[in-house]
Amino acid sequence: MKQICLLVLTIFLSNSAIAQKRADEEALHSNPKLVVGVVVDQMRYDYITRFYSKFGDGGFKRLVGKGFNFKNAHFNYIPTYTGPGHASVHTGATPESHGIIGNNWYNKFERESVYCAGDDSVEPVGTTSSAGKMSPHRMLTTTFADENRLHTQLKGKTIGVALKDRGSILPAGHAANAAYWFHGQVEGKWITSSYYRNDLPQWVKDFNASGKADSYFKTWEPLHDISTYTESGSDANEYEGGFRGQETAAFPYNLKDLSAKNGGYEIIKATPFGNSLTLDFALAAIDGEDLGQDEITDVLTLSFSSTDYVGHNFGVNSKEIEDTYLRLDQDIKRLLDALDEKVGKGNYTVFLTSDHGGVHVPSYLESVKIPAGYFDFGDYISSVEDFLLKRFGVDDIILNVSNNQLFFDYEKLLAEDISFEEVEEAIAHYSLQYEMINKVYTRSQLEATTFTRGMDALIDMGYHQKRSGDVILVLDPSVISYSRTGSTHGSGQNYDTHAPLILFGNGINQGSSAERVSITDIAPTISTLLGIPFPNGATGEPLLMAIEK
């Protein structure tokens, strides 16, 4: 009897040790079969709260109700553009480290403007257009997807999908199996580049031949009775751009009839149907690449770009924006339902965020007596050049002005024996007297000082010593250099930095927080969840309240 008791005790202790070991392993890391990183281009945080009552139960409401909702997540740098945004979300770093300082920027060494994803060393695949000459080579750091590839000995797949090339390429990272983007114009195809592979896989060829893109040449009209769209302004107003070939920027829009004057397939990208087409392709990618079908974690980076096109065209207060988000809500439901079916409930993790927000149309703000305006960079540049000529007796000191930054001609300054510091100080003092310029920063300031709060810190975190300019300008709040219709972005004001951040699924707690967090915290959080190294330039911290059990 005593021996039996000892045997039972031994078995019990052995089972307890096994159970504890499993618990320790689960505490160390989670193991979703698939991580889906969703970026909604130009999505302000308040779109969730503003349209919440109109959403269905299976899309945004499911994410918020069953996931962890960070209500006070911000981008912690300037400029808030698409390229830097997508890079920062997935690297956990800011432009200071990852080097994507804009969508385009002036390369002072080559004396030419470069595109964040452009790469003349690769060949287009799926098209003969230069739209396929793209890669992530200008991004200097890894993404969490790169680290997952390294950690799994390249067994975990990574696929990037977006209408925009930069929205697909930068999130997927350097070691991705493939990134695909949509080439519109007269082709209407999903393409890639030789950076990833030399031919399109059969599933992509089949999708391109399916006629799915053509099916969206239809009439865009409100999803619901437009009189119920009470969360946005009037349908026809002077603050919206609209499409060429239609007199008013008001529903309905016959895309087939308007396509000839609006870039052919490009018009689909500028409607909510571009998001639906993106999801169609992403679901085909899950099937075609067998994502989430084994125990080794795969990554799908998915960016919905059409929200940005609609926002730029119609503005953040438009009926078109409201309709776009109500339709996106349906696509989010379609995504989650498909993941439930294809990967299995509890087997995947999703995060949803944005790459930047967007400003209310300044001309609309002016109409309701809120300070706003439009800055003319052409006039400013002419004025500064006249000032420099009078002050130093030399013209063409400034080589380039882009992304609110001035780049000097160092060779000319050296040849004319003009002090660099004297020029930057003179421009800074002059610019601060200029209407609608709020702050000015110089290279000397940023290289000598580490800022820790406010706009100063945002400039600092977005400043890359080799790639950024010599003088940086910050405009007044709600002042933009843009057309008088539609919205844009790029500043460090809350309307551009405040973004949604929701985590959902495997390894994620249910809840919410109003604590201020940074978008750069996403990649370290997913890395912690997976038990993999942080991206090599990451400065964010894991959001433990969302993943600690």
PDB file of C-alpha atoms in Angstrom, residues 42-236:
ATOM      1  CA  GLN A  42      -5.087  58.357 -42.308  1.00  0.00           C
ATOM      2  CA  MET A  43      -7.376  56.957 -39.609  1.00  0.00           C
ATOM      3  CA  ARG A  44      -7.950  59.397 -36.770  1.00  0.00           C
ATOM      4  CA  TYR A  45      -8.703  57.842 -33.371  1.00  0.00           C
ATOM      5  CA  ASP A  46     -12.042  59.629 -33.166  1.00  0.00           C
ATOM      6  CA  TYR A  47     -13.375  57.760 -36.203  1.00  0.00           C
ATOM      7  CA  ILE A  48     -13.930  54.846 -33.806  1.00  0.00           C
ATOM      8  CA  THR A  49     -15.942  56.916 -31.327  1.00  0.00           C
ATOM      9  CA  ARG A  50     -17.601  59.126 -33.934  1.00  0.00           C
ATOM     10  CA  PHE A  51     -19.021  56.312 -36.053  1.00  0.00           C
ATOM     11  CA  TYR A  52     -19.295  53.664 -33.328  1.00  0.00           C
ATOM     12  CA  SER A  53     -23.092  53.658 -33.138  1.00  0.00           C
ATOM     13  CA  LYS A  54     -23.281  53.000 -36.872  1.00  0.00           C
ATOM     14  CA  PHE A  55     -20.847  50.063 -36.905  1.00  0.00           C
ATOM     15  CA  GLY A  56     -22.076  46.485 -36.978  1.00  0.00           C
ATOM     16  CA  ASP A  57     -21.240  43.953 -34.259  1.00  0.00           C
ATOM     17  CA  GLY A  58     -18.571  41.957 -36.102  1.00  0.00           C
ATOM     18  CA  GLY A  59     -16.025  44.593 -37.172  1.00  0.00           C
ATOM     19  CA  PHE A  60     -14.629  47.473 -35.125  1.00  0.00           C
ATOM     20  CA  LYS A  61     -17.036  46.687 -32.260  1.00  0.00           C
ATOM     21  CA  ARG A  62     -15.736  43.131 -32.035  1.00  0.00           C
ATOM     22  CA  LEU A  63     -12.137  44.375 -31.901  1.00  0.00           C
ATOM     23  CA  VAL A  64     -12.925  46.975 -29.224  1.00  0.00           C
ATOM     24  CA  GLY A  65     -15.224  44.740 -27.177  1.00  0.00           C
ATOM     25  CA  LYS A  66     -13.131  41.565 -27.234  1.00  0.00           C
ATOM     26  CA  GLY A  67      -9.668  43.063 -27.548  1.00  0.00           C
ATOM     27  CA  PHE A  68      -7.592  45.703 -25.777  1.00  0.00           C
ATOM     28  CA  ASN A  69      -8.271  49.284 -26.858  1.00  0.00           C
ATOM     29  CA  PHE A  70      -5.623  51.970 -26.269  1.00  0.00           C
ATOM     30  CA  LYS A  71      -7.538  55.238 -26.375  1.00  0.00           C
ATOM     31  CA  ASN A  72      -4.526  57.533 -26.131  1.00  0.00           C
ATOM     32  CA  ALA A  73      -1.944  56.186 -28.589  1.00  0.00           C
ATOM     33  CA  HIS A  74       0.204  58.708 -30.443  1.00  0.00           C
ATOM     34  CA  PHE A  75       2.963  58.959 -32.985  1.00  0.00           C
ATOM     35  CA  ASN A  76       5.986  60.325 -31.153  1.00  0.00           C
ATOM     36  CA  TYR A  77       7.763  62.104 -34.012  1.00  0.00           C
ATOM     37  CA  ILE A  78       7.387  64.483 -36.935  1.00  0.00           C
ATOM     38  CA  PRO A  79       6.627  64.133 -39.859  1.00  0.00           C
ATOM     39  CA  THR A  80       3.413  62.100 -39.734  1.00  0.00           C
ATOM     40  CA  TYR A  81       3.407  60.745 -43.279  1.00  0.00           C
ATOM     41  CA  THR A  82       2.574  57.334 -44.752  1.00  0.00           C
ATOM     42  CA  GLY A  83       6.124  56.038 -45.253  1.00  0.00           C
ATOM     43  CA  PRO A  84       7.436  56.956 -41.794  1.00  0.00           C
ATOM     44  CA  GLY A  85       4.183  55.796 -40.207  1.00  0.00           C
ATOM     45  CA  HIS A  86       4.239  52.308 -41.663  1.00  0.00           C
ATOM     46  CA  ALA A  87       7.946  51.963 -40.890  1.00  0.00           C
ATOM     47  CA  SER A  88       7.531  53.123 -37.285  1.00  0.00           C
ATOM     48  CA  VAL A  89       4.575  50.837 -36.525  1.00  0.00           C
ATOM     49  CA  HIS A  90       6.458  47.737 -37.607  1.00  0.00           C
ATOM     50  CA  THR A  91      10.026  48.579 -36.528  1.00  0.00           C
ATOM     51  CA  GLY A  92       9.173  50.085 -33.139  1.00  0.00           C
ATOM     52  CA  ALA A  93      11.568  52.897 -34.082  1.00  0.00           C
ATOM     53  CA  THR A  94      11.221  56.495 -35.267  1.00  0.00           C
ATOM     54  CA  PRO A  95      12.740  58.183 -38.347  1.00  0.00           C
ATOM     55  CA  GLU A  96      15.735  59.079 -36.185  1.00  0.00           C
ATOM     56  CA  SER A  97      16.680  55.388 -36.364  1.00  0.00           C
ATOM     57  CA  HIS A  98      14.871  53.713 -39.270  1.00  0.00           C
ATOM     58  CA  GLY A  99      15.723  56.537 -41.663  1.00  0.00           C
ATOM     59  CA  ILE A 100      12.364  56.855 -43.445  1.00  0.00           C
ATOM     60  CA  ILE A 101      12.082  60.595 -42.908  1.00  0.00           C
ATOM     61  CA  GLY A 102       9.267  61.141 -45.420  1.00  0.00           C
ATOM     62  CA  ASN A 103       7.512  59.602 -48.382  1.00  0.00           C
ATOM     63  CA  ASN A 104      10.100  61.430 -50.457  1.00  0.00           C
ATOM     64  CA  TRP A 105      13.127  63.376 -49.304  1.00  0.00           C
ATOM     65  CA  TYR A 106      16.084  65.240 -50.688  1.00  0.00           C
ATOM     66  CA  ASN A 107      19.247  63.147 -50.824  1.00  0.00           C
ATOM     67  CA  LYS A 108      21.924  65.767 -50.162  1.00  0.00           C
ATOM     68  CA  PHE A 109      24.716  63.401 -51.231  1.00  0.00           C
ATOM     69  CA  GLU A 110      23.191  62.583 -54.617  1.00  0.00           C
ATOM     70  CA  ARG A 111      21.506  65.993 -54.925  1.00  0.00           C
ATOM     71  CA  GLU A 112      18.172  64.526 -55.946  1.00  0.00           C
ATOM     72  CA  SER A 113      14.824  63.660 -54.443  1.00  0.00           C
ATOM     73  CA  VAL A 114      14.382  59.982 -53.556  1.00  0.00           C
ATOM     74  CA  TYR A 115      11.290  57.897 -52.817  1.00  0.00           C
ATOM     75  CA  CYS A 116      11.131  55.882 -49.612  1.00  0.00           C
ATOM     76  CA  ALA A 117      10.510  52.566 -51.415  1.00  0.00           C
ATOM     77  CA  GLY A 118      12.100  53.337 -54.793  1.00  0.00           C
ATOM     78  CA  ASP A 119      14.894  51.055 -55.992  1.00  0.00           C
ATOM     79  CA  ASP A 120      16.337  51.254 -59.515  1.00  0.00           C
ATOM     80  CA  SER A 121      18.450  48.158 -58.882  1.00  0.00           C
ATOM     81  CA  VAL A 122      15.420  45.829 -59.002  1.00  0.00           C
ATOM     82  CA  GLU A 123      13.056  44.890 -61.813  1.00  0.00           C
ATOM     83  CA  PRO A 124       9.247  45.052 -61.869  1.00  0.00           C
ATOM     84  CA  VAL A 125       7.422  41.731 -61.648  1.00  0.00           C
ATOM     85  CA  GLY A 126       3.892  41.443 -63.006  1.00  0.00           C
ATOM     86  CA  THR A 127       4.234  44.639 -65.041  1.00  0.00           C
ATOM     87  CA  THR A 128       6.751  46.457 -67.199  1.00  0.00           C
ATOM     88  CA  SER A 129       5.991  49.735 -65.420  1.00  0.00           C
ATOM     89  CA  SER A 130       8.508  51.428 -63.157  1.00  0.00           C
ATOM     90  CA  ALA A 131       5.808  51.104 -60.495  1.00  0.00           C
ATOM     91  CA  GLY A 132       7.403  47.732 -59.819  1.00  0.00           C
ATOM     92  CA  LYS A 133      10.909  49.073 -59.148  1.00  0.00           C
ATOM     93  CA  MET A 134      10.498  49.043 -55.375  1.00  0.00           C
ATOM     94  CA  SER A 135      12.130  47.520 -52.269  1.00  0.00           C
ATOM     95  CA  PRO A 136      12.699  48.276 -48.554  1.00  0.00           C
ATOM     96  CA  HIS A 137      16.415  49.038 -49.027  1.00  0.00           C
ATOM     97  CA  ARG A 138      16.156  52.621 -47.696  1.00  0.00           C
ATOM     98  CA  MET A 139      14.748  51.438 -44.353  1.00  0.00           C
ATOM     99  CA  LEU A 140      17.734  50.980 -42.044  1.00  0.00           C
ATOM    100  CA  THR A 141      16.297  48.776 -39.292  1.00  0.00           C
ATOM    101  CA  THR A 142      14.393  45.500 -39.003  1.00  0.00           C
ATOM    102  CA  THR A 143      10.670  44.974 -38.484  1.00  0.00           C
ATOM    103  CA  PHE A 144       9.140  42.503 -36.035  1.00  0.00           C
ATOM    104  CA  ALA A 145       8.347  40.369 -39.091  1.00  0.00           C
ATOM    105  CA  ASP A 146      12.067  40.321 -39.960  1.00  0.00           C
ATOM    106  CA  GLU A 147      12.869  39.201 -36.438  1.00  0.00           C
ATOM    107  CA  ASN A 148      10.236  36.479 -36.642  1.00  0.00           C
ATOM    108  CA  ARG A 149      11.796  35.236 -39.882  1.00  0.00           C
ATOM    109  CA  LEU A 150      15.227  35.120 -38.249  1.00  0.00           C
ATOM    110  CA  HIS A 151      13.911  33.526 -35.073  1.00  0.00           C
ATOM    111  CA  THR A 152      12.138  30.724 -36.976  1.00  0.00           C
ATOM    112  CA  GLN A 153      15.097  30.049 -39.296  1.00  0.00           C
ATOM    113  CA  LEU A 154      13.049  31.587 -42.139  1.00  0.00           C
ATOM    114  CA  LYS A 155      10.267  29.035 -41.639  1.00  0.00           C
ATOM    115  CA  GLY A 156       7.701  31.636 -40.561  1.00  0.00           C
ATOM    116  CA  LYS A 157       6.346  33.376 -43.656  1.00  0.00           C
ATOM    117  CA  THR A 158       5.810  37.121 -44.119  1.00  0.00           C
ATOM    118  CA  ILE A 159       3.530  38.576 -46.796  1.00  0.00           C
ATOM    119  CA  GLY A 160       2.789  42.300 -47.220  1.00  0.00           C
ATOM    120  CA  VAL A 161      -0.384  43.574 -48.930  1.00  0.00           C
ATOM    121  CA  ALA A 162      -1.504  47.157 -49.669  1.00  0.00           C
ATOM    122  CA  LEU A 163      -2.690  49.304 -52.558  1.00  0.00           C
ATOM    123  CA  LYS A 164       0.309  51.573 -51.913  1.00  0.00           C
ATOM    124  CA  ASP A 165       3.755  50.092 -52.487  1.00  0.00           C
ATOM    125  CA  ARG A 166       5.185  51.737 -49.349  1.00  0.00           C
ATOM    126  CA  GLY A 167       2.218  50.469 -47.316  1.00  0.00           C
ATOM    127  CA  SER A 168       3.093  46.918 -48.319  1.00  0.00           C
ATOM    128  CA  ILE A 169       6.890  46.968 -48.514  1.00  0.00           C
ATOM    129  CA  LEU A 170       7.970  48.801 -45.360  1.00  0.00           C
ATOM    130  CA  PRO A 171       5.783  46.822 -42.898  1.00  0.00           C
ATOM    131  CA  ALA A 172       6.793  43.451 -44.386  1.00  0.00           C
ATOM    132  CA  GLY A 173      10.451  44.332 -43.908  1.00  0.00           C
ATOM    133  CA  HIS A 174      13.663  43.189 -45.539  1.00  0.00           C
ATOM    134  CA  ALA A 175      13.347  39.413 -45.252  1.00  0.00           C
ATOM    135  CA  ALA A 176       9.710  39.091 -46.365  1.00  0.00           C
ATOM    136  CA  ASN A 177       8.714  36.264 -48.685  1.00  0.00           C
ATOM    137  CA  ALA A 178       6.883  38.847 -50.772  1.00  0.00           C
ATOM    138  CA  ALA A 179       5.145  42.201 -50.740  1.00  0.00           C
ATOM    139  CA  TYR A 180       2.385  43.000 -53.229  1.00  0.00           C
ATOM    140  CA  TRP A 181       0.837  46.309 -54.232  1.00  0.00           C
ATOM    141  CA  PHE A 182      -1.771  47.446 -56.754  1.00  0.00           C
ATOM    142  CA  HIS A 183      -0.746  49.029 -60.024  1.00  0.00           C
ATOM    143  CA  GLY A 184      -3.800  50.876 -61.366  1.00  0.00           C
ATOM    144  CA  GLN A 185      -3.838  53.117 -64.435  1.00  0.00           C
ATOM    145  CA  VAL A 186      -4.711  50.918 -67.456  1.00  0.00           C
ATOM    146  CA  GLU A 187      -3.516  47.631 -65.928  1.00  0.00           C
ATOM    147  CA  GLY A 188      -5.328  47.059 -62.633  1.00  0.00           C
ATOM    148  CA  LYS A 189      -2.923  44.373 -61.417  1.00  0.00           C
ATOM    149  CA  TRP A 190      -1.255  43.302 -58.202  1.00  0.00           C
ATOM    150  CA  ILE A 191       2.489  43.381 -58.690  1.00  0.00           C
ATOM    151  CA  THR A 192       5.804  42.951 -56.879  1.00  0.00           C
ATOM    152  CA  SER A 193       9.508  43.335 -57.658  1.00  0.00           C
ATOM    153  CA  SER A 194      12.536  41.144 -58.248  1.00  0.00           C
ATOM    154  CA  TYR A 195      13.699  42.035 -54.739  1.00  0.00           C
ATOM    155  CA  TYR A 196      11.314  39.305 -53.602  1.00  0.00           C
ATOM    156  CA  ARG A 197      10.913  36.930 -56.538  1.00  0.00           C
ATOM    157  CA  ASN A 198      11.291  36.740 -60.321  1.00  0.00           C
ATOM    158  CA  ASP A 199       7.739  35.767 -61.212  1.00  0.00           C
ATOM    159  CA  LEU A 200       4.267  36.132 -59.750  1.00  0.00           C
ATOM    160  CA  PRO A 201       3.015  32.986 -58.022  1.00  0.00           C
ATOM    161  CA  GLN A 202       0.100  31.255 -59.696  1.00  0.00           C
ATOM    162  CA  TRP A 203      -2.414  32.428 -57.108  1.00  0.00           C
ATOM    163  CA  VAL A 204      -1.562  36.077 -57.879  1.00  0.00           C
ATOM    164  CA  LYS A 205      -1.832  35.447 -61.620  1.00  0.00           C
ATOM    165  CA  ASP A 206      -5.196  33.802 -61.046  1.00  0.00           C
ATOM    166  CA  PHE A 207      -6.392  36.741 -58.948  1.00  0.00           C
ATOM    167  CA  ASN A 208      -5.280  39.270 -61.569  1.00  0.00           C
ATOM    168  CA  ALA A 209      -7.117  37.291 -64.238  1.00  0.00           C
ATOM    169  CA  SER A 210     -10.281  36.925 -62.163  1.00  0.00           C
ATOM    170  CA  GLY A 211     -11.789  40.304 -63.080  1.00  0.00           C
ATOM    171  CA  LYS A 212     -12.144  41.206 -59.399  1.00  0.00           C
ATOM    172  CA  ALA A 213     -10.713  44.711 -59.916  1.00  0.00           C
ATOM    173  CA  ASP A 214     -13.126  45.337 -62.812  1.00  0.00           C
ATOM    174  CA  SER A 215     -16.059  44.360 -60.593  1.00  0.00           C
ATOM    175  CA  TYR A 216     -15.492  47.528 -58.582  1.00  0.00           C
ATOM    176  CA  PHE A 217     -16.145  49.802 -61.546  1.00  0.00           C
ATOM    177  CA  LYS A 218     -19.611  50.464 -60.179  1.00  0.00           C
ATOM    178  CA  THR A 219     -21.560  53.322 -58.669  1.00  0.00           C
ATOM    179  CA  TRP A 220     -20.402  54.533 -55.276  1.00  0.00           C
ATOM    180  CA  GLU A 221     -23.473  55.560 -53.349  1.00  0.00           C
ATOM    181  CA  PRO A 222     -24.121  55.650 -49.602  1.00  0.00           C
ATOM    182  CA  LEU A 223     -24.251  52.268 -47.909  1.00  0.00           C
ATOM    183  CA  HIS A 224     -27.223  53.481 -45.850  1.00  0.00           C
ATOM    184  CA  ASP A 225     -29.758  56.288 -46.169  1.00  0.00           C
ATOM    185  CA  ILE A 226     -27.572  59.395 -46.353  1.00  0.00           C
ATOM    186  CA  SER A 227     -29.924  61.264 -44.011  1.00  0.00           C
ATOM    187  CA  THR A 228     -28.680  58.951 -41.248  1.00  0.00           C
ATOM    188  CA  TYR A 229     -25.074  60.122 -41.758  1.00  0.00           C
ATOM    189  CA  THR A 230     -25.411  62.638 -38.965  1.00  0.00           C
ATOM    190  CA  GLU A 231     -21.760  62.374 -37.853  1.00  0.00           C
ATOM    191  CA  SER A 232     -20.469  64.359 -40.852  1.00  0.00           C
ATOM    192  CA  GLY A 233     -21.079  67.611 -42.710  1.00  0.00           C
ATOM    193  CA  SER A 234     -23.323  68.297 -45.678  1.00  0.00           C
ATOM    194  CA  ASP A 235     -22.873  66.186 -48.800  1.00  0.00           C
ATOM    195  CA  ALA A 236     -22.260  69.067 -51.203  1.00  0.00           C
TER     196      ALA A 236
END
